[in-house]
Amino acid sequence: MSTVEEELARIRRDLENSVEGLKLISTSAHSVQVKITRTEHKQLRLLLMFPESYPAKSLLVEVKSNSLPDRVMKLIESISEKEAKKLQGQHQVIAVCKVVRQFLDENMFIVCAAELDSVKNKLLEEGDDLKIRQKTGSFTVKAHQNGYFMAIKLTISDNYPTMEVLVENKDTNFPKDLAEMFIRQSVELARRCVVPPAITKKGDPPFKVKQSILPVSEYLIRDCIKYYPTARCSICEEQAFPLDPKNVTQNIRHPQYVEYVYCSHVFHHKCLDTYMKTPPFKDGKKCPICGKRIFHEKWKETPQLAEQRWAYKQAKDRELAEVSDFMEI
């Protein structure tokens, strides 16, 4: 019996029991083909080809996968062939399969390598930072703009992208309320990537789970951290935030406190307070920038109640003016 025949006999007998999640697809005098699965999105087919004069020469390896990026597959091929070269002169197939399975176990981010590349190359700028911890499935992004910063920890589970990325604020000098809003919005954005909408319209395509790292990162970095330090008040058109983050007020009633509304535009507290209490009130107050109706916890009055309160204030002002005029006579 030749060396290849001996190894094939061992493969048929022991391989599936030696490597978790492995299914033997085919064996021949020329090659062995297996499928290795860790999760729905971490699975691949491994074609191990015997060269002439095997095992004096090492296996040739080809990886195919519908879920892993091309560069990850190339990396697995390289790791597999290096392992096979260490075993020249010996049986190599089972050892290579074990190495591949170990790689799938230890590298959480292989399913989202393209997303991480986009975060690093398209969203982050000089002075920003990205730290990846493969074994724990987490990475931290620290992004800056005009002295303002936010450090965010994002964590994936083994079932990513079926399960959404988890988002946590680790540190920031943005106002507390605004930072909390950033996180709430990003959590909801991640949820919508994996949970179908409660209401669908006729003709809508079937819901498909989407990767959530990139949408969440785009929102937090581009739409929040990079945008708001330079955003202008939608009423007075002055810069909403002070140039020096140390001068940011946390007092929610301070005239310069930055108010955020659901359309994503910002206002100075005093500017918005005056605007919300000044006519016209029909159909609710609209954002001067985008025209969407303004909803805010601090200004909950219906248009009718706001109109009544304004009319009452005007009447009181007229009474005071009349009394003042009388006293001066």
Coordinates of C-alpha atoms in Angstrom, one line a residue:
M1 CA 0.0 0.0 0.0
S2 CA 1.4 3.4 -1.0
T3 CA 1.8 6.3 1.4
V4 CA -1.2 8.1 -0.2
E5 CA -3.4 5.0 0.1
E6 CA -2.4 4.6 3.8
E7 CA -3.3 8.2 4.5
L8 CA -6.6 8.0 2.6
A9 CA -7.5 5.0 4.7
R10 CA -6.8 6.9 7.9
I11 CA -8.6 10.0 6.6
R12 CA -11.8 7.9 5.9
R13 CA -11.5 6.4 9.3
D14 CA -10.5 9.2 11.6
L15 CA -10.8 12.7 9.9
E16 CA -14.4 13.6 10.8
N17 CA -13.9 12.6 14.4
S18 CA -10.6 14.5 14.6
V19 CA -11.8 17.9 13.5
E20 CA -15.0 19.4 14.9
G21 CA -17.5 20.6 12.3
L22 CA -15.7 18.8 9.4
K23 CA -17.5 16.8 6.7
L24 CA -15.6 14.6 4.3
I25 CA -16.9 15.3 0.8
S26 CA -14.6 13.2 -1.4
T27 CA -11.3 11.3 -1.5
S28 CA -9.2 10.1 -4.4
A29 CA -5.6 9.3 -5.2
H30 CA -5.2 12.9 -6.3
S31 CA -7.0 14.9 -3.7
V32 CA -9.2 15.2 -0.6
Q33 CA -12.1 17.6 -0.3
V34 CA -13.7 18.6 3.0
K35 CA -16.2 21.1 4.3
I36 CA -15.4 22.8 7.6
T37 CA -18.2 24.7 9.5
R38 CA -18.0 26.7 12.6
T39 CA -21.1 28.9 12.1
E40 CA -23.4 29.7 9.2
H41 CA -21.1 32.5 8.1
K42 CA -17.8 30.8 9.0
Q43 CA -17.6 27.8 6.7
L44 CA -15.5 26.8 3.8
R45 CA -14.5 24.0 1.4
L46 CA -10.9 22.8 1.5
L47 CA -9.4 21.1 -1.5
L48 CA -6.1 19.3 -0.6
M49 CA -4.2 18.1 -3.6
F50 CA -1.4 15.5 -3.6
P51 CA 1.5 16.6 -5.7
E52 CA 3.8 14.0 -7.4
S53 CA 6.2 12.5 -4.9
Y54 CA 3.9 13.3 -2.0
P55 CA 4.7 13.4 1.0
A56 CA 8.2 14.5 0.1
K57 CA 6.5 17.5 -1.3
S58 CA 3.8 19.3 0.6
L59 CA 0.1 19.5 -0.2
L60 CA -1.4 22.1 -2.5
V61 CA -4.3 23.9 -1.0
E62 CA -7.4 25.6 -2.4
V63 CA -10.0 27.3 -0.3
K64 CA -13.6 28.2 -1.4
S65 CA -16.3 30.0 0.6
N66 CA -19.5 31.9 -0.1
S67 CA -19.2 33.9 3.2
L68 CA -15.5 34.7 3.7
P69 CA -13.7 37.5 1.8
D70 CA -11.1 36.6 -0.8
R71 CA -8.2 37.9 1.2
V72 CA -9.2 35.7 4.1
M73 CA -9.4 32.7 1.9
K74 CA -5.9 33.5 0.5
L75 CA -4.6 33.8 4.1
I76 CA -6.1 30.4 5.0
E77 CA -4.4 28.9 1.9
S78 CA -1.1 30.4 2.9
I79 CA -1.4 29.2 6.5
S80 CA -2.4 25.7 5.4
E81 CA 0.5 25.3 2.9
K82 CA 3.0 26.5 5.6
E83 CA 1.7 23.8 7.9
A84 CA 2.0 21.2 5.2
K85 CA 5.6 22.2 4.5
K86 CA 6.5 21.6 8.1
L87 CA 5.2 18.0 7.7
Q88 CA 7.0 17.1 4.5
G89 CA 7.7 13.4 4.6
Q90 CA 4.7 12.7 6.8
H91 CA 0.9 12.5 6.6
Q92 CA -0.3 16.1 6.2
V93 CA -4.1 16.2 5.6
I94 CA -5.5 15.8 9.1
A95 CA -2.9 18.3 10.6
V96 CA -3.8 20.9 7.9
C97 CA -7.5 20.5 8.6
K98 CA -6.9 21.0 12.3
V99 CA -5.0 24.2 11.6
V100 CA -7.8 25.6 9.5
R101 CA -10.4 24.8 12.2
Q102 CA -8.2 26.5 14.7
F103 CA -8.0 29.6 12.5
L104 CA -11.8 29.7 12.3
D105 CA -12.0 29.4 16.1
E106 CA -9.5 32.1 17.0
N107 CA -10.3 34.8 14.4
M108 CA -13.7 36.3 15.2
F109 CA -13.5 39.1 12.6
I110 CA -12.8 37.0 9.5
V111 CA -16.5 37.4 8.5
C112 CA -16.3 41.2 8.6
A113 CA -12.7 41.8 7.4
A114 CA -14.0 44.0 4.5
E115 CA -16.1 46.1 6.9
L116 CA -13.0 46.7 9.1
D117 CA -11.0 47.7 6.1
S118 CA -13.6 50.3 5.2
V119 CA -13.7 51.7 8.7
K120 CA -9.9 52.0 8.8
N121 CA -9.4 53.3 5.2
K122 CA -12.6 55.4 4.6
L123 CA -13.8 56.7 7.9
L124 CA -10.7 57.2 10.2
E125 CA -8.4 60.1 9.7
E126 CA -4.9 61.1 11.0
G127 CA -5.0 61.0 14.8
D128 CA -7.8 58.5 15.0
D129 CA -7.2 55.0 16.4
L130 CA -8.5 51.5 15.8
K131 CA -7.5 48.6 18.1
I132 CA -8.7 45.1 17.3
R133 CA -8.9 42.2 19.8
Q134 CA -9.6 39.1 17.7
K135 CA -10.0 36.5 20.4
T136 CA -12.6 38.6 22.3
G137 CA -14.4 39.7 19.2
S138 CA -14.2 43.4 20.0
F139 CA -12.5 46.5 18.7
T140 CA -12.3 50.1 19.9
V141 CA -12.4 53.1 17.7
K142 CA -11.3 56.5 18.9
A143 CA -12.2 59.3 16.6
H144 CA -11.5 63.1 16.9
Q145 CA -12.8 66.3 15.4
N146 CA -11.7 69.8 16.4
G147 CA -10.8 68.7 19.9
Y148 CA -13.9 66.6 20.5
F149 CA -13.6 62.9 20.6
M150 CA -15.4 59.7 21.4
A151 CA -14.0 56.2 22.1
I152 CA -16.4 53.4 21.1
K153 CA -16.2 49.7 21.8
L154 CA -17.9 47.4 19.3
T155 CA -18.3 43.7 20.0
I156 CA -19.5 40.9 17.8
S157 CA -20.7 37.4 18.8
D158 CA -19.8 34.1 17.1
N159 CA -23.0 34.4 15.1
Y160 CA -22.3 37.7 13.5
P161 CA -23.8 39.0 11.2
T162 CA -26.9 37.1 12.2
M163 CA -26.6 38.9 15.6
E164 CA -26.0 42.6 15.5
V165 CA -22.8 44.3 16.7
L166 CA -23.0 45.6 20.3
V167 CA -22.1 49.3 20.9
E168 CA -20.6 50.8 24.0
N169 CA -19.4 54.3 24.8
K170 CA -16.0 54.1 26.6
D171 CA -15.0 57.7 26.8
T172 CA -16.0 61.1 25.3
N173 CA -16.0 64.9 25.9
F174 CA -19.3 65.4 24.0
P175 CA -22.2 66.5 26.3
K176 CA -23.6 63.5 28.1
D177 CA -27.1 63.7 26.6
L178 CA -25.7 63.9 23.1
A179 CA -23.3 61.0 23.6
E180 CA -26.1 58.9 24.9
M181 CA -28.2 59.8 21.9
F182 CA -25.4 58.7 19.6
I183 CA -25.3 55.3 21.3
R184 CA -29.1 54.8 21.3
Q185 CA -29.3 55.6 17.6
S186 CA -26.5 53.3 16.7
V187 CA -28.0 50.5 18.7
E188 CA -31.3 50.9 16.9
L189 CA -29.4 51.1 13.5
A190 CA -27.7 47.8 14.3
R191 CA -31.0 46.2 15.4
R192 CA -32.6 47.1 12.0
C193 CA -29.8 45.2 10.2
V194 CA -30.9 41.9 11.7
V195 CA -34.6 42.3 12.7
P196 CA -37.2 42.5 10.0
P197 CA -39.5 45.6 10.2
A198 CA -42.8 45.1 12.0
I199 CA -44.7 46.6 9.1
T200 CA -43.9 45.9 5.5
K201 CA -45.4 47.4 2.3
K202 CA -46.8 45.3 -0.5
G203 CA -44.0 44.6 -3.0
D204 CA -41.2 45.1 -0.6
P205 CA -38.4 42.6 -1.2
P206 CA -37.9 39.8 1.4
F207 CA -35.9 40.9 4.5
K208 CA -32.3 39.9 4.5
V209 CA -29.9 40.2 7.4
K210 CA -27.2 42.7 6.8
Q211 CA -23.8 43.3 8.3
S212 CA -24.0 46.0 11.0
I213 CA -20.5 47.1 11.8
L214 CA -20.0 49.4 8.8
P215 CA -23.5 51.1 9.0
V216 CA -23.0 51.7 12.8
S217 CA -19.4 53.0 12.3
E218 CA -20.4 55.3 9.5
Y219 CA -23.2 56.8 11.7
L220 CA -21.0 57.2 14.8
I221 CA -17.8 58.4 13.1
R222 CA -19.0 60.3 10.0
D223 CA -22.5 61.5 11.0
C224 CA -21.8 62.2 14.7
I225 CA -18.1 62.6 15.8
K226 CA -16.9 64.2 12.6
Y227 CA -20.1 66.3 12.0
Y228 CA -21.3 67.8 15.2
P229 CA -18.2 69.7 16.3
T230 CA -18.6 71.9 13.1
A231 CA -22.4 71.9 13.0
R232 CA -24.2 75.2 13.2
C233 CA -27.3 76.2 15.1
S234 CA -30.3 75.9 12.8
I235 CA -31.7 79.3 14.0
C236 CA -28.8 81.7 14.6
E237 CA -26.4 79.9 12.3
E238 CA -23.5 80.3 14.7
Q239 CA -21.3 77.3 15.5
A240 CA -23.4 75.1 17.9
F241 CA -20.5 73.9 20.0
P242 CA -17.8 76.1 21.5
L243 CA -14.4 75.9 19.8
D244 CA -12.8 74.6 23.0
P245 CA -14.5 71.4 24.3
K246 CA -13.7 72.5 27.9
N247 CA -16.3 75.3 27.5
V248 CA -19.1 72.8 26.7
T249 CA -22.0 73.3 29.1
Q250 CA -23.8 70.4 30.7
N251 CA -26.5 72.6 32.1
I252 CA -29.6 71.7 30.0
R253 CA -31.1 75.1 30.6
H254 CA -28.1 77.1 29.7
P255 CA -28.7 79.4 26.6
Q256 CA -25.7 77.8 24.8
Y257 CA -26.6 74.2 25.6
V258 CA -26.8 72.2 22.4
E259 CA -30.2 70.7 21.7
Y260 CA -30.6 67.8 19.3
V261 CA -33.8 67.0 17.5
Y262 CA -34.9 63.8 15.7
C263 CA -34.1 65.1 12.2
S264 CA -30.4 65.3 13.4
H265 CA -30.1 69.1 13.3
V266 CA -28.9 71.0 16.3
F267 CA -29.9 74.3 18.1
H268 CA -28.7 76.4 20.9
H269 CA -31.2 76.0 23.8
K270 CA -32.2 79.6 23.9
C271 CA -32.7 79.7 20.1
L272 CA -34.9 76.7 20.0
D273 CA -36.9 77.7 23.1
T274 CA -37.7 81.1 21.5
Y275 CA -38.5 79.4 18.2
M276 CA -40.8 76.8 19.7
K277 CA -42.8 79.5 21.6
T278 CA -43.2 81.9 18.6
P279 CA -45.9 81.6 15.9
P280 CA -46.8 80.1 13.5
F281 CA -47.8 77.0 15.3
K282 CA -50.1 75.3 12.7
D283 CA -49.3 71.6 12.2
G284 CA -46.4 71.9 14.7
K285 CA -43.1 73.7 14.5
K286 CA -40.8 72.7 11.6
C287 CA -37.1 72.5 11.4
P288 CA -35.8 75.5 9.5
I289 CA -33.2 73.3 7.7
C290 CA -35.1 70.3 6.5
G291 CA -38.8 71.2 7.1
K292 CA -39.5 68.1 9.3
R293 CA -41.6 68.6 12.4
I294 CA -39.7 69.1 15.6
F295 CA -40.3 66.6 18.4
H296 CA -38.4 67.2 21.7
E297 CA -39.0 66.2 25.3
K298 CA -38.6 69.7 26.5
W299 CA -41.3 71.1 24.2
K300 CA -44.3 68.7 24.2
E301 CA -47.1 71.2 23.8
T302 CA -49.6 70.6 21.0
P303 CA -49.8 73.3 18.4
Q304 CA -53.2 74.4 19.9
L305 CA -51.7 74.6 23.4
A306 CA -48.7 76.5 22.2
E307 CA -51.0 79.0 20.4
Q308 CA -53.0 79.5 23.5
R309 CA -50.0 80.1 25.7
W310 CA -48.5 82.5 23.2
A311 CA -51.8 84.4 23.0
Y312 CA -52.0 84.5 26.8
K313 CA -48.5 85.8 27.1
Q314 CA -49.2 88.5 24.5
A315 CA -52.3 89.6 26.4
K316 CA -50.3 89.8 29.7
D317 CA -47.6 91.8 27.9
R318 CA -50.3 94.3 26.7
E319 CA -51.7 94.6 30.2
L320 CA -48.3 95.3 31.7
A321 CA -47.6 97.8 28.9
E322 CA -51.0 99.6 29.6
V323 CA -50.3 99.7 33.4
S324 CA -46.8 101.0 32.7
D325 CA -48.2 103.7 30.5
F326 CA -50.8 104.6 33.1
M327 CA -48.2 104.9 35.9
E328 CA -46.2 107.3 33.7
I329 CA -49.1 109.7 33.2

